[in-house]
Amino acid sequence: MIEELLMNISLKIAPIIYFFTIYSLFGWILENFHSLFTRRLFLKPNFFLGPFKPMYGFAPVLLVSFISPQTNWVFALFLCFLIPTVIEYVSGSLLERFFRKKWWDYSAISLNIQGHICLTYSLCWIFLSYICVYFLHPKIEFSFQRLEPIVLKIWPLLLAYFLAEFLLAIRRHIGRNQSFETIG
């Protein structure tokens, strides 16, 4: 009974952790190539030590949860705009509030909100998200199906890795004289 329950939990969580890991890595690669072409600097400062950008993990996982092949294309495009933009805004706001640092700043770009999001990049999210959902994700899903026996065994390690990264990042980015009480 308990074994069956644990297996059911694994079957639900393993693909989410797998997709999050793959897309977070792709996000790190995308951001660093963008930085290379725009600033001639490949290794852009990262919240995590490892090569992962969590925002790029959360957005596709949510997108593929809400968009199916039957989803109306206008609604799908709206979600491709909304979900990554909201994640980017919330992430930027929280990072700035808790760590008093901006990891990106769109203040110099017109139609921005507090420098955390801007229309230009939100329009880019539509294109990237659409490509991700309709072209990339089916391949990622196929790779998961091929690797499922392995992923079912290692997803707890991946989850532990991301939790450790998150806790270490908090510790690393909080100033020496700051605590959670003084940040919030």
Coordinates of C-alpha atoms in Angstrom, one line a residue:
M1 CA 0.0 0.0 0.0
I2 CA 2.7 2.5 1.0
E3 CA 4.9 1.3 -1.7
E4 CA 2.2 1.9 -4.3
L5 CA 1.5 5.3 -2.9
L6 CA 5.3 6.2 -3.1
M7 CA 5.4 4.9 -6.7
N8 CA 2.4 7.0 -7.7
I9 CA 4.0 10.1 -6.1
S10 CA 7.2 9.3 -8.0
L11 CA 5.4 8.9 -11.3
K12 CA 3.9 12.4 -10.9
I13 CA 7.0 14.2 -9.5
A14 CA 9.7 12.6 -11.6
P15 CA 8.7 14.2 -14.9
I16 CA 8.3 17.6 -13.3
I17 CA 11.7 17.5 -11.7
Y18 CA 13.2 16.2 -15.0
F19 CA 11.6 18.9 -17.1
F20 CA 12.5 21.6 -14.5
T21 CA 16.2 20.4 -14.6
I22 CA 16.4 20.3 -18.4
Y23 CA 14.7 23.7 -18.9
S24 CA 16.7 25.4 -16.1
L25 CA 19.9 24.2 -17.8
F26 CA 18.6 25.4 -21.2
G27 CA 17.8 28.8 -19.5
W28 CA 21.4 29.1 -18.2
I29 CA 22.8 28.3 -21.7
L30 CA 20.4 30.8 -23.4
E31 CA 21.1 33.6 -20.9
N32 CA 24.9 33.1 -21.2
F33 CA 24.8 33.1 -25.0
H34 CA 22.6 36.2 -24.9
S35 CA 25.2 37.8 -22.6
L36 CA 28.0 36.7 -24.8
F37 CA 26.4 38.4 -27.9
T38 CA 25.2 41.5 -26.1
R39 CA 28.0 42.1 -23.5
R40 CA 30.8 39.9 -24.8
L41 CA 30.7 38.1 -21.4
F42 CA 29.7 34.4 -21.3
L43 CA 29.4 33.7 -17.6
K44 CA 26.7 36.0 -16.4
P45 CA 26.2 36.3 -12.6
N46 CA 23.8 33.6 -11.5
F47 CA 21.7 33.1 -8.4
F48 CA 22.7 29.5 -8.2
L49 CA 26.3 28.2 -8.3
G50 CA 25.5 25.5 -10.8
P51 CA 24.4 26.0 -14.4
F52 CA 20.7 26.4 -13.8
K53 CA 18.2 29.3 -14.1
P54 CA 15.1 28.3 -12.1
M55 CA 12.9 30.8 -13.8
Y56 CA 13.5 28.9 -17.0
G57 CA 12.5 25.7 -15.3
F58 CA 9.3 27.0 -13.7
A59 CA 7.9 28.7 -16.8
P60 CA 8.0 25.7 -19.2
V61 CA 6.7 23.3 -16.6
L62 CA 3.7 25.6 -16.0
L63 CA 3.2 26.2 -19.7
V64 CA 3.1 22.5 -20.6
S65 CA 0.7 22.0 -17.7
F66 CA -1.8 24.5 -19.1
I67 CA -1.3 24.2 -22.8
S68 CA -2.2 21.0 -24.8
P69 CA -2.5 20.4 -28.5
Q70 CA -6.3 21.1 -28.1
T71 CA -5.7 24.6 -26.6
N72 CA -7.0 27.4 -28.7
W73 CA -3.9 29.0 -30.3
V74 CA -4.8 32.6 -29.2
F75 CA -5.2 31.4 -25.6
A76 CA -1.9 29.5 -25.9
L77 CA -0.1 32.6 -27.2
F78 CA -1.6 34.6 -24.3
L79 CA -0.3 32.0 -21.8
C80 CA 3.1 32.1 -23.6
F81 CA 3.2 35.8 -22.8
L82 CA 1.6 35.8 -19.4
I83 CA 3.3 32.9 -17.6
P84 CA 7.0 33.7 -18.2
T85 CA 6.3 37.4 -17.8
V86 CA 4.7 36.9 -14.4
I87 CA 7.4 34.5 -13.3
E88 CA 10.1 37.0 -14.4
Y89 CA 8.4 39.9 -12.5
V90 CA 7.8 37.9 -9.3
S91 CA 11.3 36.5 -9.4
G92 CA 12.9 40.0 -10.0
S93 CA 10.8 41.6 -7.3
L94 CA 11.6 38.9 -4.7
L95 CA 15.3 38.8 -5.5
E96 CA 15.5 42.6 -5.2
R97 CA 13.4 42.7 -2.0
F98 CA 15.2 39.9 -0.2
F99 CA 18.8 40.5 -1.5
R100 CA 18.8 44.1 -2.4
K101 CA 20.3 43.2 -5.8
K102 CA 19.0 43.2 -9.3
W103 CA 20.1 40.3 -11.4
W104 CA 18.7 42.0 -14.5
D105 CA 17.4 45.5 -15.1
Y106 CA 15.2 46.6 -18.0
S107 CA 14.9 50.2 -16.8
A108 CA 16.6 51.6 -19.9
I109 CA 14.1 49.8 -22.1
S110 CA 10.7 51.5 -22.7
L111 CA 7.5 50.0 -21.4
N112 CA 9.1 48.4 -18.4
I113 CA 7.7 47.8 -14.9
Q114 CA 10.2 48.6 -12.2
G115 CA 13.0 47.3 -14.5
H116 CA 11.9 43.7 -13.8
I117 CA 9.9 43.1 -17.0
C118 CA 9.5 45.0 -20.2
L119 CA 7.3 44.6 -23.3
T120 CA 10.2 43.8 -25.6
Y121 CA 11.3 40.8 -23.6
S122 CA 7.8 39.7 -22.9
L123 CA 7.2 39.5 -26.6
C124 CA 10.4 37.4 -26.9
W125 CA 8.9 35.1 -24.3
I126 CA 5.9 34.5 -26.6
F127 CA 8.2 33.2 -29.3
L128 CA 10.5 31.2 -27.1
S129 CA 7.6 29.7 -25.1
Y130 CA 5.7 28.7 -28.3
I131 CA 8.8 27.0 -29.7
C132 CA 9.3 25.3 -26.3
V133 CA 5.8 24.0 -25.9
Y134 CA 5.1 22.9 -29.5
F135 CA 8.5 21.9 -30.8
L136 CA 11.0 21.4 -27.9
H137 CA 8.8 19.8 -25.2
P138 CA 7.7 16.8 -27.3
K139 CA 11.4 15.9 -27.7
I140 CA 12.1 16.5 -24.0
E141 CA 9.0 14.4 -23.2
F142 CA 10.3 11.6 -25.5
S143 CA 13.7 11.7 -23.8
F144 CA 12.0 11.4 -20.4
Q145 CA 10.1 8.3 -21.6
R146 CA 13.3 6.7 -22.7
L147 CA 15.1 7.7 -19.4
E148 CA 12.1 7.2 -17.1
P149 CA 13.5 4.1 -15.2
I150 CA 16.6 6.1 -14.4
V151 CA 14.8 9.4 -13.6
L152 CA 12.4 7.5 -11.2
K153 CA 15.5 6.5 -9.2
I154 CA 17.3 9.8 -9.3
W155 CA 14.6 12.5 -9.0
P156 CA 15.0 12.7 -5.2
L157 CA 18.7 13.5 -5.7
L158 CA 17.9 16.2 -8.2
L159 CA 15.3 17.6 -5.8
A160 CA 17.8 17.6 -3.0
Y161 CA 20.4 19.2 -5.2
F162 CA 18.0 22.1 -6.1
L163 CA 16.9 22.5 -2.5
A164 CA 20.6 22.7 -1.4
E165 CA 21.4 25.1 -4.2
F166 CA 18.5 27.3 -3.1
L167 CA 19.5 27.3 0.6
L168 CA 23.2 27.9 -0.3
A169 CA 22.3 30.7 -2.6
I170 CA 20.2 32.4 0.1
R171 CA 23.2 32.1 2.5
R172 CA 25.6 33.4 -0.2
H173 CA 23.6 36.3 -1.3
I174 CA 22.5 37.7 2.1
G175 CA 25.0 40.4 3.1
R176 CA 27.2 39.6 6.1
N177 CA 25.3 42.0 8.4
Q178 CA 21.9 41.1 7.1
S179 CA 19.4 38.6 8.3
F180 CA 15.9 37.7 7.2
E181 CA 14.5 40.1 9.7
T182 CA 16.4 43.1 8.3
I183 CA 15.8 42.1 4.6
G184 CA 12.0 41.9 4.6

